[in-house]
Coordinates of C-alpha atoms in Angstrom, one line a residue:
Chain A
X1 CA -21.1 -36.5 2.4
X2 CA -21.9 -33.0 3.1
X3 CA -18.8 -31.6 2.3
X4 CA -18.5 -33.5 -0.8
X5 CA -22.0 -32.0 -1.9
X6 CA -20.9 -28.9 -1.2
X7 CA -17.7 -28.9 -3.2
X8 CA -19.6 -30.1 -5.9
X9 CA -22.2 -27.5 -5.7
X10 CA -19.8 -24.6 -5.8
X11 CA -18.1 -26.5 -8.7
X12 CA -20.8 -26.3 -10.3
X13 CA -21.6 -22.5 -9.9
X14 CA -18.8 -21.2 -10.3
X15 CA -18.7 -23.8 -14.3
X16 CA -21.5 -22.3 -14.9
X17 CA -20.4 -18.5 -14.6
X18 CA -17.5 -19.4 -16.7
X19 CA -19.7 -21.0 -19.4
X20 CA -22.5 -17.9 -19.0
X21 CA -20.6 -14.6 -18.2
X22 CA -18.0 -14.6 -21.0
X23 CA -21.2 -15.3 -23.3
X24 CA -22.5 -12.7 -22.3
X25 CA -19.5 -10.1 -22.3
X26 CA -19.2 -11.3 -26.1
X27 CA -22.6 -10.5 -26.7
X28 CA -21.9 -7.2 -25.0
X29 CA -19.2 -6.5 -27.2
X30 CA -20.7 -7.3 -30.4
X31 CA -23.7 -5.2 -29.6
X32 CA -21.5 -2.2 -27.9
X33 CA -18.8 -2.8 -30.5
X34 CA -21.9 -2.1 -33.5
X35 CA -23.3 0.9 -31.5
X36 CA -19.8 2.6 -31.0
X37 CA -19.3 2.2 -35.0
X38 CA -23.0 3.7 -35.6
X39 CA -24.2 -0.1 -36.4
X40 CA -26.8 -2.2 -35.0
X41 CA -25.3 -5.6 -34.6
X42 CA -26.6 -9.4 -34.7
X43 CA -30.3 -8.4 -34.8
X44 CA -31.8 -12.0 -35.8
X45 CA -30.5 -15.0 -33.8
X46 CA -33.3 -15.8 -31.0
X47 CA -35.7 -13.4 -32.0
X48 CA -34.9 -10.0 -29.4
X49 CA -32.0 -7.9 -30.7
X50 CA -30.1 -11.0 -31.1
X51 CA -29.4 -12.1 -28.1
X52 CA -28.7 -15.9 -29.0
X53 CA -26.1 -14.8 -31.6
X54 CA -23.2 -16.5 -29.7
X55 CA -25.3 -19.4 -29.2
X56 CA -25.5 -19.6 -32.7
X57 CA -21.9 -19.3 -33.7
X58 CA -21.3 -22.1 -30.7
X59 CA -23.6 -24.4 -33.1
X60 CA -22.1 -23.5 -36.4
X61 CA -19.0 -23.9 -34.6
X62 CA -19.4 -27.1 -33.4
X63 CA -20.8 -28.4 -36.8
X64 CA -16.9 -27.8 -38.5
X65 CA -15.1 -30.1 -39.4
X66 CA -12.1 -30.5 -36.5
X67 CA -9.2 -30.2 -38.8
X68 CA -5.5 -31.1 -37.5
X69 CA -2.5 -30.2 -40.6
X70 CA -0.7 -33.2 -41.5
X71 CA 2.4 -31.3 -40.5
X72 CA 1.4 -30.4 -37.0
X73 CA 2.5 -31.6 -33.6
X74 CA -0.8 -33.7 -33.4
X75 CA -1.1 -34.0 -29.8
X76 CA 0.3 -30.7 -28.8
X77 CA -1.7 -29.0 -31.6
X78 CA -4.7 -30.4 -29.9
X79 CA -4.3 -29.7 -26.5
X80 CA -3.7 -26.1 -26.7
X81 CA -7.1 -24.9 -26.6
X82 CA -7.6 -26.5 -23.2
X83 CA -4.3 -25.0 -22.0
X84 CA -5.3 -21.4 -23.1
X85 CA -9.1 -22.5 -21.9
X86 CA -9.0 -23.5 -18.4
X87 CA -6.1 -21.5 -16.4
X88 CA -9.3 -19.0 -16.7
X89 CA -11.6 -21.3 -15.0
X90 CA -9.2 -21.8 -12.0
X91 CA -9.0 -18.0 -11.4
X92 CA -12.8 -17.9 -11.3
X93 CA -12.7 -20.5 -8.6
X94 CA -10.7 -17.9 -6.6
X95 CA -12.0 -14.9 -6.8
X96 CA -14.5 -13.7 -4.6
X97 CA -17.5 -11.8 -5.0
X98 CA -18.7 -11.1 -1.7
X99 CA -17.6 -10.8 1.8
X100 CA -19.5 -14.3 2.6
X101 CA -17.4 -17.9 3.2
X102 CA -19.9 -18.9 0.5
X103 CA -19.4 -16.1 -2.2
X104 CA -15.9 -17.0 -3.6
X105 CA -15.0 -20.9 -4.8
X106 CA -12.3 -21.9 -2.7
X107 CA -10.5 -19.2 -0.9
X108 CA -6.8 -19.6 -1.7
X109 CA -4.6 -18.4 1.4
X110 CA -2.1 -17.2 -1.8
X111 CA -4.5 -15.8 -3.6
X112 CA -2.5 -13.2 -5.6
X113 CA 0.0 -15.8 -6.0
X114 CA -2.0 -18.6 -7.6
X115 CA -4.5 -16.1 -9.8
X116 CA -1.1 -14.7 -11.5
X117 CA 0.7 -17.8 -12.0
X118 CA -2.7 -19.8 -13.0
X119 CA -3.3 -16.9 -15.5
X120 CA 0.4 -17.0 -17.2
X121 CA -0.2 -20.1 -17.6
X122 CA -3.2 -19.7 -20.1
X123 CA -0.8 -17.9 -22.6
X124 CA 1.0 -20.9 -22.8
X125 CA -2.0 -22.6 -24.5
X126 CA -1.2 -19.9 -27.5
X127 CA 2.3 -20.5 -27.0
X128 CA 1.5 -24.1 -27.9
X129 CA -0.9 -23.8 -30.8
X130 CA 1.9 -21.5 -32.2
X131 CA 4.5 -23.6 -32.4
X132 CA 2.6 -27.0 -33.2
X133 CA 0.8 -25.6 -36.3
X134 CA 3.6 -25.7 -38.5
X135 CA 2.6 -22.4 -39.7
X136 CA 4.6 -19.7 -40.5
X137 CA 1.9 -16.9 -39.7
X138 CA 1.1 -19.5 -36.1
X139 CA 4.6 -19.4 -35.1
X140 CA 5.1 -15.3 -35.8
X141 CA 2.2 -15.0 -33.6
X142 CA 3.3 -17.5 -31.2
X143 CA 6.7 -15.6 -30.4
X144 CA 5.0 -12.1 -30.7
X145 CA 2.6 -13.8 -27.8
X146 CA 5.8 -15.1 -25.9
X147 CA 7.4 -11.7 -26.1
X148 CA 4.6 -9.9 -25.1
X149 CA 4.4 -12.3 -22.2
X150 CA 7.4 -11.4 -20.9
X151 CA 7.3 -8.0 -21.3
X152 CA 3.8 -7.2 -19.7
X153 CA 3.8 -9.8 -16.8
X154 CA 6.6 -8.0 -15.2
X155 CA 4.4 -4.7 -14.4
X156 CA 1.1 -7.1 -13.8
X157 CA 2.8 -8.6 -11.2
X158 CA 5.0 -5.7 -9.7
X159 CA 1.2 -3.9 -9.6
X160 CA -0.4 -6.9 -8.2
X161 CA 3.0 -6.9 -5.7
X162 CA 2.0 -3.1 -4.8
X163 CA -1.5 -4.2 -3.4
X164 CA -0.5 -7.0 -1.3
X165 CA 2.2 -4.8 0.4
X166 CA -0.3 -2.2 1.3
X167 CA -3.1 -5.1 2.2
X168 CA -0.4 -6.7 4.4
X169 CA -1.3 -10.6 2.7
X170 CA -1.9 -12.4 -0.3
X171 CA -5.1 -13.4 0.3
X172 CA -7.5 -12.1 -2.2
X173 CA -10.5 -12.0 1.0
X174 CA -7.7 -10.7 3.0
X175 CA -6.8 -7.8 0.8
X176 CA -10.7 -7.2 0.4
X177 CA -11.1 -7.2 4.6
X178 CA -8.3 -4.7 4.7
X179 CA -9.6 -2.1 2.1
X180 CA -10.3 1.4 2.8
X181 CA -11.7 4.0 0.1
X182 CA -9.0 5.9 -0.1
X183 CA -7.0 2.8 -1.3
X184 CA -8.1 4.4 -4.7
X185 CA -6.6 7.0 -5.1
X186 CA -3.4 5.7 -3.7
X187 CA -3.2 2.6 -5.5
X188 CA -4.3 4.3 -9.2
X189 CA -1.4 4.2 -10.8
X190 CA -1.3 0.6 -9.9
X191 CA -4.6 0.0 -10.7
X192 CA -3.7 1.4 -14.7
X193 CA -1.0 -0.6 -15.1
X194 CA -2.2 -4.1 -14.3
X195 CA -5.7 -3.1 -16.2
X196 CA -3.5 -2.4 -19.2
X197 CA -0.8 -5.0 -18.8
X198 CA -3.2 -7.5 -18.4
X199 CA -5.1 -6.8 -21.2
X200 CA -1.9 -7.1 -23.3
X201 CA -1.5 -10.3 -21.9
X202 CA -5.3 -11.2 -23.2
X203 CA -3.7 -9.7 -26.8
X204 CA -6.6 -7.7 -26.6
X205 CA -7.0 -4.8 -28.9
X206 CA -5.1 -2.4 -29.3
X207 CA -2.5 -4.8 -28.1
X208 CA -3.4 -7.4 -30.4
X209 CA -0.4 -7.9 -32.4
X210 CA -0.1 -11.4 -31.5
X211 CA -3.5 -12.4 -33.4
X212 CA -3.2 -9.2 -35.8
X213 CA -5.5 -10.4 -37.9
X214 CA -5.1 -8.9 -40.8
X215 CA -1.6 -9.0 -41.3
X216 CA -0.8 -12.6 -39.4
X217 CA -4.4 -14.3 -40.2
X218 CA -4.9 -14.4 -36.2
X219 CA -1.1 -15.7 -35.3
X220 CA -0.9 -18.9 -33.2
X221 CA -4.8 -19.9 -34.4
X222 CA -4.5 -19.8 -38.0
X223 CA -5.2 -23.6 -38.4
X224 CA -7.7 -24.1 -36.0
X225 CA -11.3 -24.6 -37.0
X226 CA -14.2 -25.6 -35.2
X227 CA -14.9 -26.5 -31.5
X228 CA -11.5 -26.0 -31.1
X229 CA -11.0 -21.9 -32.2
X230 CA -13.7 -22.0 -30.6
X231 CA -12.5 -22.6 -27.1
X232 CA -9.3 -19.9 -27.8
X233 CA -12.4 -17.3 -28.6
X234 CA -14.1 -18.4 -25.2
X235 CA -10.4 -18.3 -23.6
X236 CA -10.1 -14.5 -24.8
X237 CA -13.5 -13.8 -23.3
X238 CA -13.1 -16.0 -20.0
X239 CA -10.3 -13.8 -19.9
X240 CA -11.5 -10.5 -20.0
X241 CA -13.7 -11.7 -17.2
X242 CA -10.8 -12.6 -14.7
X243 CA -9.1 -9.7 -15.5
X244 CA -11.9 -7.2 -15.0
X245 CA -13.0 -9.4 -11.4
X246 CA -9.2 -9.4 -10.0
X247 CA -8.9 -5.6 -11.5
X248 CA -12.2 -5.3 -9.2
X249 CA -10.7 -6.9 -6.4
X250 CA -7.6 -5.7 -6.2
X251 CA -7.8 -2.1 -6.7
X252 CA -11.3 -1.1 -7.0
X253 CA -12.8 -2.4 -3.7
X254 CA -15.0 -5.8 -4.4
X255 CA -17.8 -5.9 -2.8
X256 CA -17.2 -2.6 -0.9
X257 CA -19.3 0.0 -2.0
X258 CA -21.4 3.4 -1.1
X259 CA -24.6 1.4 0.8
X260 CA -26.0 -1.9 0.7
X261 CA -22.8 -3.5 2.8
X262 CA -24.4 -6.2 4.2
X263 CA -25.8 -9.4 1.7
X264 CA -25.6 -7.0 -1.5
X265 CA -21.7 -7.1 -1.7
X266 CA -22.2 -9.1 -4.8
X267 CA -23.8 -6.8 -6.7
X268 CA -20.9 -4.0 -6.0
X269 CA -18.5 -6.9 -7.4
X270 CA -20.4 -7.4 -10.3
X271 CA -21.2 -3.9 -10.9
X272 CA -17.6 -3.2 -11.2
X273 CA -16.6 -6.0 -13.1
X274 CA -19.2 -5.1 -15.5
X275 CA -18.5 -1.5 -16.0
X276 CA -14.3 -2.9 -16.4
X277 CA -15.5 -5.2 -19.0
X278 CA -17.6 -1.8 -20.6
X279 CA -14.2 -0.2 -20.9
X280 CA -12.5 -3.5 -22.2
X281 CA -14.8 -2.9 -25.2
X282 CA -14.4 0.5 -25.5
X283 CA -10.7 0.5 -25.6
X284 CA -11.3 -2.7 -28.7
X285 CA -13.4 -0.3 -30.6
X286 CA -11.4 3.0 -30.0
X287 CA -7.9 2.7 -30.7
X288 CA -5.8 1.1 -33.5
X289 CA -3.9 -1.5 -32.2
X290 CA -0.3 -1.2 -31.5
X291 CA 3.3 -2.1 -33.4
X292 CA 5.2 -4.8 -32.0
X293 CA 8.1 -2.2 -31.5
X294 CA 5.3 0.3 -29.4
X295 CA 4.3 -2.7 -27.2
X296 CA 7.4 -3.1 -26.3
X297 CA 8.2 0.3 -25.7
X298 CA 5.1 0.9 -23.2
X299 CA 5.7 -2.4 -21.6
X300 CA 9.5 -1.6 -20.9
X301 CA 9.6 2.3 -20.8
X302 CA 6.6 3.4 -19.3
X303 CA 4.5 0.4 -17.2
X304 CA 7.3 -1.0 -15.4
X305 CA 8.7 2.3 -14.3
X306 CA 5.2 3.5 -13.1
X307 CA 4.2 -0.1 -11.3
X308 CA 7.7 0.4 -9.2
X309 CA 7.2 3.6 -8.5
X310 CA 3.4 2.6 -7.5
X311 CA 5.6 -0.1 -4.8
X312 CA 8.1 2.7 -3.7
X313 CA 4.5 5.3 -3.2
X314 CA 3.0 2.0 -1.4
X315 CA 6.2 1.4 1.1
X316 CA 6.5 5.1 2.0
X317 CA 3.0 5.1 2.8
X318 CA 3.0 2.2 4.6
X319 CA 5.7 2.7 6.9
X320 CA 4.5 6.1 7.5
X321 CA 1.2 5.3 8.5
X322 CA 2.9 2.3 11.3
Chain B
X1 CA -0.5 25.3 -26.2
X2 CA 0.7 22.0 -26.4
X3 CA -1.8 19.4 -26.5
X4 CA -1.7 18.0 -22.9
X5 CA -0.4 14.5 -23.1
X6 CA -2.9 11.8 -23.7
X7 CA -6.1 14.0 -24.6
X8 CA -6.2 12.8 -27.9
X9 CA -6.6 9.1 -26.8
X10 CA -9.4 10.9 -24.2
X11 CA -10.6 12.4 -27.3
X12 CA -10.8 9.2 -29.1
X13 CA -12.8 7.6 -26.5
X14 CA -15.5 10.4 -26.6
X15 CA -15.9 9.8 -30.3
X16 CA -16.8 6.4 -29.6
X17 CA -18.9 7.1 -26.7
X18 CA -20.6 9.8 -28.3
X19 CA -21.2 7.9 -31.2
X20 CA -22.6 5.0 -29.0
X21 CA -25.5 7.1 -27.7
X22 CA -26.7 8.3 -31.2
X23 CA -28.9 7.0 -33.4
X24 CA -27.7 4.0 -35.9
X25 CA -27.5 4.0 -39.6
X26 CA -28.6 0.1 -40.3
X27 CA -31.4 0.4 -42.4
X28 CA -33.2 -3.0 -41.6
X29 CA -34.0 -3.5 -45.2
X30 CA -36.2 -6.6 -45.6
X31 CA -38.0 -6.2 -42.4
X32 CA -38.3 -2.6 -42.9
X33 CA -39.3 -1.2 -46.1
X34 CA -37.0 2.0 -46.5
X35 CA -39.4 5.4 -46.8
X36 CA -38.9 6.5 -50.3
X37 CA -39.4 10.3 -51.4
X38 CA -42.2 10.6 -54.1
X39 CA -40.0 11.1 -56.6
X40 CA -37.7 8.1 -56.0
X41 CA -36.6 6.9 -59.6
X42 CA -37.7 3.0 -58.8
X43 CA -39.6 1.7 -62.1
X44 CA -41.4 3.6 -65.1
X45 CA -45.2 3.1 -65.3
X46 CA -46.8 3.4 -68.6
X47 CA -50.0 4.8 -68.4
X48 CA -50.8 3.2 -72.0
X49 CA -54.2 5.7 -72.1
X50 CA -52.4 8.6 -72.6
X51 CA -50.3 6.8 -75.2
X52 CA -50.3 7.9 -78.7
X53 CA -47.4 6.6 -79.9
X54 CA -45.4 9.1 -81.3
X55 CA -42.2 7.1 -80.3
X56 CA -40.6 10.6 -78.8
X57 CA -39.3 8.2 -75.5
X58 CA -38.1 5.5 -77.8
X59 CA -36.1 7.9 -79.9
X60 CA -34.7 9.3 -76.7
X61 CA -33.6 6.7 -74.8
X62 CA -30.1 6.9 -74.7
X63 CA -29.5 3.1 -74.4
X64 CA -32.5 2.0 -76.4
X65 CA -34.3 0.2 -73.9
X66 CA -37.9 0.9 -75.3
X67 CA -39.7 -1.3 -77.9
X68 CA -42.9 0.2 -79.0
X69 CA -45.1 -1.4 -81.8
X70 CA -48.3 0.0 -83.1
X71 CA -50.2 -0.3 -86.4
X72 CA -52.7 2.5 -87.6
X73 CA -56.4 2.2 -87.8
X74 CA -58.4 4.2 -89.5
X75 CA -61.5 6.1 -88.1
X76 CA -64.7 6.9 -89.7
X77 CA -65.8 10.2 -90.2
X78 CA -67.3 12.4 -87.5
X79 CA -69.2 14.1 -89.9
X80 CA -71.5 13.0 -92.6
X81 CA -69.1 13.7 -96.0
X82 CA -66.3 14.0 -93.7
X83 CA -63.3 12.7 -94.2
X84 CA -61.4 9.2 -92.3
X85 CA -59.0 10.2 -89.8
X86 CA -55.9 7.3 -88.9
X87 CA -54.8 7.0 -85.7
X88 CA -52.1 4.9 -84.1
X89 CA -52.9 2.0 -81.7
X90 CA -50.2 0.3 -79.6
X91 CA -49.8 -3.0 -80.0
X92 CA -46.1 -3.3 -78.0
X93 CA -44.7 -1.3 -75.2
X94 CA -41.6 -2.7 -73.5
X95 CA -39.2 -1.7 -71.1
X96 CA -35.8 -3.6 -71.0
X97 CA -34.8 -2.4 -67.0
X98 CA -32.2 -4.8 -67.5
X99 CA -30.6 -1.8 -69.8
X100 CA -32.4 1.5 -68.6
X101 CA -30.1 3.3 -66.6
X102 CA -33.0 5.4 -64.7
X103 CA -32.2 8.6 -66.5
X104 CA -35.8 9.7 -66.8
X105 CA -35.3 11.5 -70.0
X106 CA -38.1 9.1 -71.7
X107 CA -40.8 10.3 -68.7
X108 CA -39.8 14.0 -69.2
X109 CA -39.8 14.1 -72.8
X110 CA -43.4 12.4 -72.9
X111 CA -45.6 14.8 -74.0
X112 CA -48.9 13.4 -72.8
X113 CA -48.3 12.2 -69.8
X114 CA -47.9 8.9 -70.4
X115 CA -44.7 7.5 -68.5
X116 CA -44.4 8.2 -64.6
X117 CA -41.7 7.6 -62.0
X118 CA -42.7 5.0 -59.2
X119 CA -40.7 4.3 -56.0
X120 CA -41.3 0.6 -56.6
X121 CA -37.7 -1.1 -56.9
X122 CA -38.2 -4.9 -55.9
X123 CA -38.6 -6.4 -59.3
X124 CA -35.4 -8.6 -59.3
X125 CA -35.4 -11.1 -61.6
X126 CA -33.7 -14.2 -62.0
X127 CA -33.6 -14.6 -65.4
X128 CA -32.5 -11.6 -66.9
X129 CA -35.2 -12.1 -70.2
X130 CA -37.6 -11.2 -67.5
X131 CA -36.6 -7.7 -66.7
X132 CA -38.0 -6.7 -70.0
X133 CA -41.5 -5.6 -69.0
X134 CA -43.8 -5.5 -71.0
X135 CA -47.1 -3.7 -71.7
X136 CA -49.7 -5.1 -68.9
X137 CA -46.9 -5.1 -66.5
X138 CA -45.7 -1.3 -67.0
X139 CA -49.6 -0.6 -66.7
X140 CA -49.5 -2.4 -63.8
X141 CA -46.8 -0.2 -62.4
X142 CA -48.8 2.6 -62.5
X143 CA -51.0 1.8 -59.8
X144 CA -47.8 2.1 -57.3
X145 CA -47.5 5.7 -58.5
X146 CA -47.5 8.4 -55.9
X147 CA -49.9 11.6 -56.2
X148 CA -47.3 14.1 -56.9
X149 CA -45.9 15.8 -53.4
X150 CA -47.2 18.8 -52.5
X151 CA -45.7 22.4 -53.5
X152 CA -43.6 24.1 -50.7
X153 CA -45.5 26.7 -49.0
X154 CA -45.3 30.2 -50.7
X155 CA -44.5 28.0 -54.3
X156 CA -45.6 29.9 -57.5
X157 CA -48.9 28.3 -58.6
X158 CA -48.8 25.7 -61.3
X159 CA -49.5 27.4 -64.7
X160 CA -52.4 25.3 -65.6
X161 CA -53.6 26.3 -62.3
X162 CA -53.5 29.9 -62.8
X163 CA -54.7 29.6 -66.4
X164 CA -58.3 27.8 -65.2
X165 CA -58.5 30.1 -62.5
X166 CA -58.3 33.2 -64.9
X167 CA -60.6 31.7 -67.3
X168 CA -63.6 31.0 -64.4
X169 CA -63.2 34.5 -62.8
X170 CA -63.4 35.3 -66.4
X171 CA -66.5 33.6 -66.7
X172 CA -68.1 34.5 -63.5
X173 CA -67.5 38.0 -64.0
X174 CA -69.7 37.8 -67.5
X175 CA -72.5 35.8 -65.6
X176 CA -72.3 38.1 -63.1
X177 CA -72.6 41.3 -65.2
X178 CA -75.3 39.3 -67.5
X179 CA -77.3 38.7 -64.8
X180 CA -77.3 42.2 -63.4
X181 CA -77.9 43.3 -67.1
X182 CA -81.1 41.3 -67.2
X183 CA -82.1 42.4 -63.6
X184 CA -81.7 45.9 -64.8
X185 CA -84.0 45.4 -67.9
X186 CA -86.7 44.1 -66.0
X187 CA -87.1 46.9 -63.3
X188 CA -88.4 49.7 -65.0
X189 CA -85.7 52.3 -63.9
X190 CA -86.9 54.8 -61.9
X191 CA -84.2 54.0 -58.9
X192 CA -81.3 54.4 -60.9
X193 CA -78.4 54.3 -58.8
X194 CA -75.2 55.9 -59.5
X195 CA -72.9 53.4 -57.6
X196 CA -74.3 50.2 -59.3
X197 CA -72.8 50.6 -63.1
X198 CA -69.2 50.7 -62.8
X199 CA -69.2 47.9 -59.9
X200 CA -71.0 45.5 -61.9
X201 CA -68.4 43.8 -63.3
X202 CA -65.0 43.7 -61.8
X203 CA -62.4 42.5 -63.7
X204 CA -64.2 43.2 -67.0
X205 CA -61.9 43.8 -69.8
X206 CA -62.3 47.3 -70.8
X207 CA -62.9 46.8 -74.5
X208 CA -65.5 44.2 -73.9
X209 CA -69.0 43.9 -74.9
X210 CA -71.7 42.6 -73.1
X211 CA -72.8 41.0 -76.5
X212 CA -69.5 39.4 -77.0
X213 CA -70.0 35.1 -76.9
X214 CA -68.8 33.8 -73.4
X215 CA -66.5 31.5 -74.8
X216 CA -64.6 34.1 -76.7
X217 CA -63.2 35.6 -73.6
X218 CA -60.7 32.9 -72.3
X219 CA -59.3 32.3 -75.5
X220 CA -58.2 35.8 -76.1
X221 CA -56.6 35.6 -72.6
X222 CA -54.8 32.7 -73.8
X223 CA -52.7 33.6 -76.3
X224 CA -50.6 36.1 -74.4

């Protein structure tokens, strides 16, 4: 009976940071995203600054009419949002945010293992809505998502690879236990690479070409409306989430920090996540997004030959320090 | 030097950071009323007292926006076996700010100061008949003028300034001087003194005599 209450209870937490902190990192970027461009942003919804905007747009959203083409794959069409959706939710479950048996969801033995493959799944769910749409602009944007897939999980996980060699496990609390400060420096390189491969895999500006908006109306999600484009947007930002807490606890130390080691972990996780999600934005706001051919190139020509020479920096290391 | 590889993306990223920390450009319109220089070009107020209808802003208007109507009346003589003067009385003045295109030229060629710039500039309209205002309404407008801003410091003074100030030293000078005169014939001059005569009266025209009528003075001054 306990341990049932107790699964439930962390099932619950850990729903509720994946309803409430992508909320509030879209909020974040709507109102860093107006100040970087000299604006001032959603001022009106709930009163403060407008704080309740995305509350807002989930109401209006919800209000749309749920519209399926006659053409699509009906069943496929309408799954796809909860494909893209919920990968996201059962990385949350594994990542942990402080030192404590009670800080992460469930700790995963393979932890590096299950985040990675759990997250490729999620671009599937674009994959899907690509194909099923019947669109031409959907299906563009669903192959530009596939290629980009291919191309940018390779360094993700050769980076990821780099980190559990020098860690000696796949355990994401395992890697944590074994992390020294100067980790940093030596793991950098593979630090950059997996923070930008895997926000080309979240098609996030500037490697948005999937979703370009303005020259394939947003790709794969051209015909959704509603709840259901929705959940894609909420994907994007659940995503940005996992990437910036597994960028936190792989390279950047989780809940290690200068002071407060014992109980205040947390805040050193959250910190860091918050400050990755910070440069997320910036990057969105800064640069123009890239050309299918450049995403390629940087994927292929640059990350992939840095994240193995990251693993051959990580061996030589390794064996010299045994 | 070649640019070091990647410092215009660093570069790029300052811009937006830098920009982040600096003050916004939103101007919160409805909730905040924007601050308006004095001589904002908003509405034309019609300050019908000063009006005497000599149609100079309707003839000027370079899209004809001004409809003025007046009839004459005819005034009684001031003076017994005098004779009746006319004068003009406005019966229309109209402002069509669905065509005025905010030139101004109307207000500047007014030659009694009858037509005034105000900042005012929520008068929208839904029915585009209504943006012709009329008489009461252009009177009305003048209430939202501004008192005219004041000169930079170090500014020339305004001519009429300087010409009122010239006519009262004038003035005071002659009191001045009349006064001493009549001091002077009352004490029966035994204590003459030297030093009282020629500082008297400052600023005395040279050719002036004491007998000459006070009001005399400033006219002379202004014809130059």
């Amino acid at each position: 009976m306990n341990d049932v209450l107790d699964v439930a209870l962390r099932l619950v937490i850990v729903f509720a940071v994946f309803m409430v902190v992508p909320l509030l990192v879209g909020q974040a970027e709507h109102k860093v995203m107006a100040h970087m461009q000299g604006r001032l942003g959603p001022m009106y919804a709930g009163g403060f600054h407008g704080w309740a905007q995305l509350v807002a747009d989930g109401v209006k959203f919800a209000q749309k009419e749920d519209v399926v083409p006659a053409d699509a794959d009906r069943r496929i069409f309408q799954l796809a949002p909860a494909v893209a959706l919920l990968p996201y939710l059962l990385v949350i479950v594994a990542i942990p945010i402080g030192p404590s048996e009670g800080a992460v969801g469930q700790v995963v033995d393979a932890g590096i293992f299950f985040v990675l493959a759990v997250m490729g799944v999620g671009v599937l769910g674009s994959l899907m809505a690509g194909w099923a749409s019947a669109n031409k602009f959907s299906l563009l944007g669903g192959l530009r998502t596939a290629a980009q897939l291919l191309a940018y999980e390779l360094p993700m996980l050769l980076a990821a690879a780099s980190v559990a060699m020098a860690a000696g496990t796949v355990s994401l609390p395992g890697i944590l236990n074994a992390f020294e400060w100067w980790w940093l420096p030596w793991q950098i390189v593979g630090a950059l690479v997996f923070f930008v491969a895997g926000l080309a895999e979240l098609q996030r500006p500037p490697f948005d070409m999937p979703v370009a908006d303005s020259e394939i109306i947003f790709g794969a999600y051209t015909e959704y409306t509603g709840l259901r484009f929705a959940l894609f947007l909420l994907a994007e930002y659940a995503g940005i989430v996992v990437l910036c807490g597994l960028t936190t606890v792989l390279f950047l130390g989780g809940w290690h920090g200068p002071l407060g080691a014992d109980g205040l972990g947390w805040v050193w996780t959250l910190l860091k996540t918050g400050i990755l999600a910070f440069v997320v934005i910036w990057l969105r706001v800064t640069y123009p997004r890239l050309r299918e051919d450049q995403l390629q190139k940087l994927a292929w020509t640059t990350l992939i030959p840095l994240a193995l020479a990251q693993i051959a920096l990580t061996g030589i290391v390794k064996v010299a320090i045994n | 030097m070649p640019p070091i590889p990647g410092s215009g993306l660093a570069k790029g990223l300052a811009v937006t950071l830098r920009t982040m920390t600096k003050r916004t450009v939103t101007a919160q319109y409805p909730d905040v009323q924007p601050e308006l220089p004095p001589r904002t070009r908003g509405v034309i107020g019609l300050f019908e007292e000063n009006c005497t209808v000599c149609m100079l802003c309707a003839r000027e208007c370079p899209d004809w926006c001004i409809y003025i109507d007046s009839h004459k009346e005819t005034v009684p003589a001031a003076a017994p076996g005098g004779r009746e003067r006319s004068r003009n009385v406005l019966d229309r003045f109209a402002i069509d700010f669905a065509l005025c295109m905010y030139c101004g030229i109307c207000i500047e060629v007014c030659p009694f100061d009858a037509l005034f710039w105000s900042p005012e500039f929520e008068y929208a309209e839904t029915d585009i008949h209504e943006l012709t205002h009329e008489r009461d309404k252009l009177r009305e407008w003048m209430w939202t003028v501004p008192e005219p801003p004041a000169l930079d410091p170090g500014a020339e003074e305004p001519k009429e300034i300087a010409a009122a100030r010239k006519t009262a030293d004038k003035l005071q000078a002659q009191e001045a001087k009349e006064a001493a005169e009549a001091q002077e014939a009352e004490q029966p001059r035994p204590g003459e003194t030297p030093g009282q005569t020629p500082g008297q009266a400052p600023g005395q025209a040279p050719g002036q005599t004491p007998g000459q009528a006070p009001g005399q003075a400033p006219e002379a001054e202004g014809q130059e």
